[in-house]
Coordinates of N, CA and C in Angstrom, one line a residue:
X2 N 40.7 -94.2 -29.1 CA 40.3 -93.6 -30.1 C 39.5 -94.3 -31.1
X3 N 38.3 -94.0 -31.9 CA 37.4 -94.8 -32.4 C 37.1 -94.2 -33.6
X4 N 36.6 -94.8 -34.8 CA 35.6 -94.6 -35.7 C 34.4 -95.3 -35.7
X5 N 33.7 -94.9 -35.8 CA 32.2 -95.8 -35.8 C 31.3 -95.4 -36.8
X6 N 30.2 -96.3 -36.6 CA 29.2 -96.0 -37.6 C 28.4 -95.1 -37.6
X7 N 27.9 -94.5 -38.9 CA 27.1 -93.4 -38.9 C 26.1 -93.6 -39.9
X8 N 25.0 -93.1 -40.1 CA 24.0 -93.0 -41.1 C 24.3 -92.3 -42.4
X9 N 23.7 -92.4 -43.5 CA 24.3 -91.7 -44.5 C 23.9 -90.1 -44.2
X10 N 22.7 -89.8 -43.5 CA 22.5 -88.6 -43.1 C 23.4 -87.9 -42.2
X11 N 23.8 -88.6 -41.0 CA 24.9 -88.0 -40.5 C 26.2 -87.7 -41.2
X12 N 26.5 -88.8 -42.1 CA 27.8 -88.6 -42.9 C 28.1 -87.2 -43.7
X13 N 26.9 -86.7 -44.3 CA 27.0 -85.6 -45.0 C 27.3 -84.5 -43.9
X14 N 26.7 -84.6 -42.8 CA 26.9 -83.4 -41.8 C 28.5 -83.4 -41.0
X15 N 29.0 -84.7 -41.2 CA 30.4 -84.9 -40.4 C 31.4 -85.2 -41.7
X16 N 31.6 -84.9 -42.8 CA 32.4 -85.2 -43.8 C 33.8 -84.5 -43.8
X17 N 33.6 -83.4 -43.1 CA 35.1 -82.8 -43.1 C 35.6 -82.8 -41.6
X18 N 35.3 -83.7 -40.7 CA 35.9 -84.0 -39.4 C 36.9 -84.7 -39.8
X19 N 38.1 -84.4 -38.9 CA 39.3 -84.9 -38.9 C 39.6 -85.8 -37.5
X20 N 40.2 -86.6 -37.7 CA 40.8 -87.2 -36.5 C 42.5 -87.0 -36.3
X21 N 42.7 -86.8 -34.9 CA 44.0 -86.4 -34.5 C 44.7 -87.7 -33.4
X22 N 45.9 -87.4 -33.5 CA 46.7 -88.5 -32.7 C 46.3 -88.5 -31.4
X23 N 46.2 -89.8 -30.7 CA 46.1 -89.6 -29.3 C 47.2 -89.2 -28.3
X24 N 47.2 -88.4 -27.3 CA 48.4 -87.8 -26.7 C 48.6 -89.1 -25.8
X25 N 50.2 -89.0 -25.6 CA 50.7 -90.1 -25.0 C 50.3 -90.3 -23.4
X26 N 49.7 -89.1 -22.7 CA 49.2 -89.5 -21.6 C 47.7 -90.2 -21.5
X27 N 47.0 -90.5 -22.8 CA 45.8 -90.9 -22.7 C 46.1 -92.5 -23.2
X28 N 47.2 -93.0 -22.9 CA 47.3 -94.5 -23.3 C 46.6 -95.2 -22.6
X29 N 46.2 -96.3 -23.1 CA 45.2 -97.2 -22.5 C 45.3 -97.9 -21.2
X30 N 46.6 -97.9 -20.9 CA 46.9 -98.5 -19.9 C 47.8 -98.0 -18.6
X31 N 47.3 -98.2 -17.5 CA 48.1 -97.4 -16.5 C 48.8 -98.6 -15.7
X32 N 49.9 -98.3 -14.9 CA 50.8 -99.0 -14.0 C 49.7 -100.2 -13.3
X33 N 48.8 -99.9 -13.0 CA 47.7 -100.7 -12.1 C 47.2 -101.7 -13.2
X34 N 46.7 -101.3 -14.3 CA 46.3 -102.3 -15.2 C 47.2 -103.3 -15.7
X35 N 48.7 -103.0 -15.9 CA 49.5 -103.7 -16.0 C 49.7 -104.9 -15.2
X36 N 49.5 -104.6 -13.9 CA 49.6 -105.6 -13.0 C 48.4 -106.7 -12.8
X37 N 47.1 -106.2 -13.2 CA 46.1 -106.9 -13.2 C 46.1 -107.6 -14.7
X38 N 46.6 -107.4 -15.5 CA 46.5 -107.9 -16.8 C 47.0 -109.4 -16.9
X39 N 46.3 -110.2 -18.0 CA 46.3 -111.4 -17.9 C 48.2 -111.8 -18.3
X40 N 48.7 -112.8 -18.0 CA 50.1 -112.9 -18.2 C 50.4 -113.0 -19.8
X41 N 51.4 -112.6 -20.2 CA 52.0 -112.5 -21.5 C 52.6 -113.9 -22.3
X42 N 52.5 -113.9 -23.4 CA 53.1 -115.2 -24.0 C 54.6 -114.6 -24.7
X43 N 54.9 -115.1 -25.3 CA 56.3 -115.0 -25.8 C 56.5 -113.8 -26.7
X44 N 55.4 -113.5 -27.5 CA 55.2 -112.6 -28.3 C 54.7 -111.1 -27.5
X45 N 54.5 -111.2 -26.2 CA 53.9 -110.3 -25.6 C 52.6 -110.0 -25.5
X46 N 52.0 -110.6 -25.9 CA 50.1 -110.5 -25.9 C 49.9 -112.0 -25.5
X47 N 48.6 -111.8 -24.5 CA 48.3 -113.3 -24.0 C 47.6 -113.9 -24.9
X48 N 46.6 -113.3 -25.8 CA 45.6 -114.1 -26.7 C 45.3 -113.0 -27.9
X49 N 45.0 -113.3 -29.0 CA 44.6 -112.8 -30.2 C 43.5 -112.0 -29.6
X50 N 43.6 -110.6 -30.0 CA 42.3 -109.7 -30.0 C 41.0 -110.3 -30.2
X51 N 40.9 -110.9 -31.4 CA 39.6 -111.6 -31.9 C 39.0 -112.4 -30.9
X52 N 39.7 -113.1 -30.1 CA 39.2 -114.1 -29.0 C 38.7 -113.1 -28.0
X53 N 39.3 -112.2 -27.5 CA 38.6 -111.3 -26.5 C 37.3 -110.6 -26.7
X54 N 37.5 -110.2 -28.2 CA 36.3 -109.6 -28.8 C 35.0 -110.6 -29.1
X55 N 35.2 -111.7 -29.5 CA 34.2 -112.5 -29.2 C 33.6 -113.2 -28.2
X56 N 34.7 -113.1 -27.2 CA 34.1 -113.8 -25.9 C 33.0 -112.5 -25.4
X57 N 33.4 -111.2 -25.3 CA 32.5 -110.3 -25.0 C 31.1 -110.5 -25.8
X58 N 31.2 -110.7 -26.8 CA 29.9 -110.8 -27.8 C 29.2 -111.8 -27.2
X59 N 29.9 -113.3 -27.0 CA 29.1 -114.3 -26.6 C 28.6 -114.2 -25.2
X60 N 29.1 -113.3 -24.6 CA 28.6 -113.0 -22.9 C 27.3 -112.3 -23.2
X61 N 27.1 -111.5 -24.1 CA 26.1 -110.6 -24.3 C 25.0 -110.9 -25.4
X62 N 25.2 -112.4 -25.7 CA 24.5 -113.0 -26.7 C 24.2 -112.4 -28.1
X63 N 25.4 -111.8 -28.7 CA 25.7 -111.3 -29.8 C 26.3 -112.2 -30.8
X64 N 26.1 -112.1 -32.1 CA 26.8 -113.2 -33.0 C 28.0 -112.9 -32.7
X65 N 28.8 -113.8 -32.9 CA 30.2 -113.5 -33.1 C 30.8 -113.1 -34.1
X66 N 31.7 -112.5 -34.3 CA 32.5 -111.6 -35.8 C 33.4 -112.5 -36.7
X67 N 33.0 -112.4 -37.9 CA 34.0 -113.3 -38.6 C 35.2 -112.8 -38.7
X68 N 36.0 -113.6 -38.7 CA 37.4 -113.0 -38.9 C 37.7 -112.9 -40.6
X69 N 38.3 -111.8 -41.0 CA 38.3 -111.5 -42.3 C 40.0 -111.3 -42.3
X70 N 40.4 -111.9 -43.5 CA 42.0 -111.7 -44.0 C 42.4 -110.3 -44.4
X71 N 41.3 -109.8 -45.1 CA 41.7 -108.4 -45.8 C 41.7 -107.5 -44.6
X72 N 40.8 -107.6 -43.9 CA 40.6 -106.4 -42.6 C 41.9 -106.9 -41.7
X73 N 42.3 -108.2 -41.6 CA 43.6 -108.3 -40.7 C 44.8 -107.7 -41.4
X74 N 44.7 -107.9 -42.5 CA 45.7 -107.3 -43.3 C 45.9 -106.0 -43.0
X75 N 44.8 -104.9 -43.4 CA 44.9 -103.5 -43.1 C 45.1 -103.3 -41.8
X76 N 44.6 -104.0 -40.9 CA 44.8 -103.8 -39.2 C 46.2 -104.0 -38.7
X77 N 46.8 -105.0 -39.5 CA 48.4 -105.3 -39.2 C 49.3 -104.0 -39.7
X78 N 48.9 -103.7 -40.8 CA 49.8 -102.6 -41.5 C 49.5 -101.5 -40.7
X79 N 48.5 -100.8 -39.9 CA 48.1 -99.8 -39.4 C 48.8 -99.9 -38.1
X80 N 48.7 -101.4 -37.4 CA 49.6 -101.4 -36.2 C 51.0 -101.2 -36.2
X81 N 51.3 -101.6 -37.2 CA 53.1 -101.6 -37.7 C 53.4 -100.1 -37.7
X82 N 52.7 -99.4 -38.3 CA 53.2 -98.0 -38.7 C 53.0 -97.3 -37.6
X83 N 51.8 -97.5 -36.6 CA 51.6 -96.7 -35.6 C 52.9 -97.1 -34.6
X84 N 53.4 -98.4 -34.4 CA 54.5 -98.8 -33.7 C 55.7 -98.3 -34.1
X85 N 55.9 -98.3 -35.1 CA 57.3 -97.4 -36.2 C 57.1 -96.1 -35.5
X86 N 56.3 -95.5 -35.7 CA 56.0 -94.0 -35.4 C 55.8 -93.5 -33.9
X87 N 55.5 -94.6 -33.3 CA 55.3 -94.3 -31.9 C 54.0 -93.1 -31.4
X88 N 52.9 -93.4 -32.0 CA 51.7 -92.6 -32.2 C 50.4 -93.3 -32.6
X89 N 49.4 -92.9 -31.9 CA 48.2 -93.7 -32.4 C 47.4 -92.9 -32.9
X90 N 47.0 -93.5 -34.3 CA 46.1 -92.3 -35.2 C 45.6 -93.5 -36.0
X91 N 44.3 -92.8 -36.5 CA 43.5 -93.7 -37.3 C 43.9 -93.9 -38.7
X92 N 43.6 -94.9 -39.7 CA 43.8 -95.4 -40.9 C 43.5 -94.1 -41.8
X93 N 42.6 -93.5 -41.5 CA 42.1 -92.3 -42.6 C 41.4 -91.2 -41.6
X94 N 41.1 -89.8 -42.2 CA 40.7 -88.9 -41.4 C 39.5 -88.7 -41.0
X95 N 38.4 -89.5 -42.0 CA 37.0 -89.4 -41.4 C 36.4 -90.6 -41.8
X96 N 34.8 -90.7 -41.4 CA 34.2 -92.0 -41.7 C 34.0 -92.3 -43.0
X97 N 33.9 -91.0 -43.9 CA 33.6 -91.5 -45.1 C 34.4 -92.2 -45.7
X98 N 36.0 -91.8 -45.6 CA 37.1 -92.4 -46.2 C 37.2 -93.9 -45.6
X99 N 36.8 -94.1 -44.5 CA 37.0 -95.4 -43.8 C 35.9 -96.3 -44.9
X100 N 34.8 -95.8 -44.9 CA 33.8 -96.4 -45.5 C 34.2 -96.8 -47.0
X101 N 34.8 -96.0 -47.8 CA 35.3 -96.1 -49.1 C 36.5 -97.1 -48.9
X102 N 37.0 -97.0 -47.9 CA 38.5 -98.0 -47.7 C 38.1 -99.5 -47.5
X103 N 36.9 -99.8 -46.9 CA 36.6 -100.8 -46.5 C 35.2 -101.4 -47.2
X104 N 34.8 -100.4 -48.1 CA 33.7 -100.9 -49.1 C 32.6 -101.2 -48.6
X105 N 32.1 -100.7 -47.6 CA 30.9 -100.8 -46.8 C 30.0 -99.6 -46.1
X106 N 29.0 -99.5 -45.7 CA 28.4 -98.5 -45.0 C 28.7 -98.3 -43.6
X107 N 28.5 -99.6 -43.2 CA 28.8 -99.8 -41.6 C 30.3 -100.2 -41.4
X108 N 31.2 -99.2 -40.7 CA 32.5 -99.5 -40.4 C 33.0 -99.0 -39.3
X109 N 33.9 -99.6 -38.6 CA 34.6 -98.8 -37.4 C 35.8 -99.2 -37.4
X110 N 36.5 -98.4 -36.6 CA 38.1 -98.7 -36.6 C 38.3 -98.2 -35.0
X111 N 39.0 -99.0 -34.3 CA 39.5 -98.8 -32.8 C 40.9 -98.9 -33.1
X112 N 41.7 -97.8 -32.4 CA 43.2 -97.9 -32.4 C 43.3 -97.5 -30.9
X113 N 44.6 -98.4 -30.4 CA 45.0 -98.2 -29.2 C 46.5 -98.5 -29.0
X114 N 47.1 -98.1 -27.5 CA 48.3 -98.4 -27.2 C 48.4 -98.8 -25.8
X115 N 49.0 -99.8 -25.7 CA 49.2 -100.3 -24.1 C 50.1 -101.2 -23.8
X116 N 50.5 -101.9 -22.7 CA 51.3 -102.9 -22.3 C 51.2 -104.1 -22.8
X117 N 49.9 -104.5 -23.0 CA 49.3 -105.6 -23.7 C 48.0 -105.8 -24.4
X118 N 47.7 -106.7 -25.1 CA 46.4 -106.6 -25.7 C 45.3 -107.2 -24.7
X119 N 45.8 -107.8 -23.8 CA 44.9 -108.1 -22.8 C 44.5 -106.9 -21.7
X120 N 45.5 -106.2 -21.4 CA 45.1 -105.1 -20.6 C 44.5 -103.9 -21.2
X121 N 44.7 -103.7 -22.7 CA 44.0 -102.7 -23.6 C 42.6 -103.3 -23.6
X122 N 42.2 -104.5 -23.8 CA 41.0 -105.3 -23.8 C 40.3 -104.8 -22.6
X123 N 41.0 -105.2 -21.4 CA 40.3 -104.8 -20.0 C 39.8 -103.4 -19.9
X124 N 40.9 -102.4 -20.3 CA 40.5 -101.1 -20.2 C 39.2 -100.7 -21.1
X125 N 39.3 -101.2 -22.2 CA 38.3 -100.8 -23.0 C 36.9 -101.2 -22.7
X126 N 36.5 -102.5 -22.1 CA 35.4 -102.7 -21.6 C 34.9 -102.6 -20.0
X127 N 36.0 -101.8 -19.7 CA 35.5 -101.0 -18.3 C 34.4 -99.9 -18.3
X128 N 33.4 -100.2 -17.8 CA 32.4 -99.4 -17.9 C 32.6 -97.9 -17.6
X129 N 33.9 -97.7 -16.7 CA 33.9 -96.4 -16.4 C 34.7 -95.5 -17.5
X130 N 35.1 -96.3 -18.7 CA 36.3 -95.6 -19.6 C 35.3 -95.3 -20.5
X131 N 36.0 -94.4 -21.6 CA 35.1 -93.8 -22.8 C 34.6 -95.0 -23.6
X132 N 33.4 -95.1 -23.8 CA 32.5 -96.3 -24.3 C 32.7 -96.4 -26.0
X133 N 33.7 -95.4 -26.6 CA 33.7 -95.5 -28.2 C 34.2 -96.7 -28.4
X134 N 35.2 -97.4 -28.1 CA 35.7 -98.8 -28.5 C 34.7 -99.6 -28.1
X135 N 34.4 -99.5 -26.9 CA 33.7 -100.8 -26.7 C 32.2 -100.6 -27.3
X136 N 31.7 -99.8 -28.1 CA 30.6 -99.5 -28.8 C 30.9 -100.3 -30.4
X137 N 32.0 -100.3 -30.6 CA 32.3 -101.0 -32.1 C 32.5 -102.6 -31.7
X138 N 32.9 -102.7 -30.4 CA 33.3 -104.2 -30.3 C 31.8 -105.1 -30.0
X139 N 30.9 -104.2 -29.5 CA 29.6 -104.8 -29.3 C 28.2 -104.4 -30.2
X140 N 28.6 -103.6 -31.0 CA 27.7 -103.2 -32.3 C 27.1 -104.7 -33.1
X141 N 26.0 -104.5 -33.1 CA 24.8 -105.5 -33.9 C 25.3 -105.2 -35.6
X142 N 25.7 -103.9 -35.9 CA 26.0 -103.6 -37.2 C 27.1 -104.0 -38.2
X143 N 27.9 -104.8 -37.2 CA 29.0 -105.5 -37.7 C 29.0 -107.0 -38.0
X144 N 29.6 -107.3 -38.9 CA 29.5 -109.0 -39.0 C 31.0 -109.7 -39.2
X145 N 32.0 -108.7 -39.9 CA 33.3 -108.8 -40.0 C 34.2 -108.0 -39.2
X146 N 35.5 -108.7 -38.9 CA 36.4 -108.1 -37.9 C 38.0 -108.4 -38.4
X147 N 38.7 -107.3 -38.2 CA 40.3 -107.7 -38.3 C 40.7 -107.3 -37.4
X148 N 42.0 -107.7 -36.9 CA 42.8 -107.1 -35.9 C 44.1 -107.3 -36.1
X149 N 45.0 -106.3 -35.8 CA 46.4 -106.4 -36.0 C 47.2 -105.8 -34.6
X150 N 48.2 -106.2 -34.4 CA 49.0 -105.6 -33.2 C 50.6 -105.6 -33.7
X151 N 51.2 -104.7 -32.9 CA 52.6 -104.6 -33.2 C 53.3 -103.9 -32.0
X152 N 54.7 -104.5 -31.6 CA 55.2 -103.9 -30.5 C 56.4 -102.9 -31.0
X153 N 56.1 -101.8 -30.2 CA 57.0 -100.6 -30.6 C 58.4 -100.6 -30.1
X154 N 59.2 -100.0 -30.5 CA 60.6 -100.0 -29.8 C 60.5 -99.2 -28.1
X155 N 59.3 -98.7 -28.1 CA 59.1 -97.8 -26.9 C 58.3 -99.1 -25.7
X156 N 58.1 -100.1 -26.3 CA 58.0 -101.3 -25.2 C 56.4 -101.4 -25.4
X157 N 55.5 -100.4 -26.0 CA 54.0 -100.5 -26.0 C 53.5 -101.3 -27.2
X158 N 52.5 -102.1 -26.8 CA 51.7 -102.4 -28.0 C 50.8 -101.8 -28.7
X159 N 50.8 -101.7 -30.0 CA 49.8 -101.0 -30.6 C 48.9 -102.0 -31.6
X160 N 47.8 -101.4 -31.3 CA 46.6 -102.2 -31.5 C 45.6 -101.6 -32.5
X161 N 45.2 -102.4 -33.6 CA 44.2 -101.7 -34.5 C 43.1 -102.6 -34.6
X162 N 41.8 -102.2 -34.7 CA 40.6 -103.3 -34.9 C 39.9 -102.6 -35.9
X163 N 39.5 -103.7 -37.0 CA 38.5 -102.9 -38.0 C 37.6 -103.9 -38.1
X164 N 36.2 -103.1 -38.2 CA 34.8 -103.7 -38.2 C 34.3 -103.3 -39.4
X165 N 33.3 -104.3 -39.8 CA 32.6 -104.2 -40.8 C 31.4 -104.8 -41.2
X166 N 30.1 -104.1 -41.5 CA 28.9 -104.9 -41.7 C 28.8 -105.6 -42.9
X167 N 27.8 -106.4 -43.1 CA 27.4 -107.2 -44.3 C 27.4 -106.2 -45.4

C-alpha cells in the first residue's frame, strides 16, 4: 500500500480519498519468497531498509536519499503500531494529511508486512508486482527518507517507509 506524490491540482480532486487496511491475503511475502530471501540477522532482518532503497537508486543512477531522524522516528512508531495491531495501514487517511504531517508538498509512504525486510524489498522491486511502492523508492521527487520496522507477535515484520522532497 502506498501514498504517493500528487500535484496541487490533483490534491484538490482527491482530498476526500481514504486509505484502508491491507487484507491479510495481500501480504508481501509468499512462502516461496521466504525461501529466496537473504539470511536473517538476530533481529529478524538482514539489513536496514535504507540500504536496500539506496542500492536500488544507485543501480539506476539516481541520487541516494538522505536518512532523516524525524522521518525514521515517525516510521518506527507506525511500524510498531501496525505490529501491535497486526494490520497494515497508512499513518493518515489521505495525501493532503500526509503533506501536512511531513511539512512538504512531495511526500510518500510505503507500508508493508512480510517475513523480513529483505523479502519485502525483493517483492516490491519485482516488475510483476504492484508498482506503487517501487515508484516511491525510485522517485526523483524525494530527497529524504525514513524507515522503521517492527516484528509482530504473529511473526511478521511490519515496515513503514516515509519519503519527502526538498
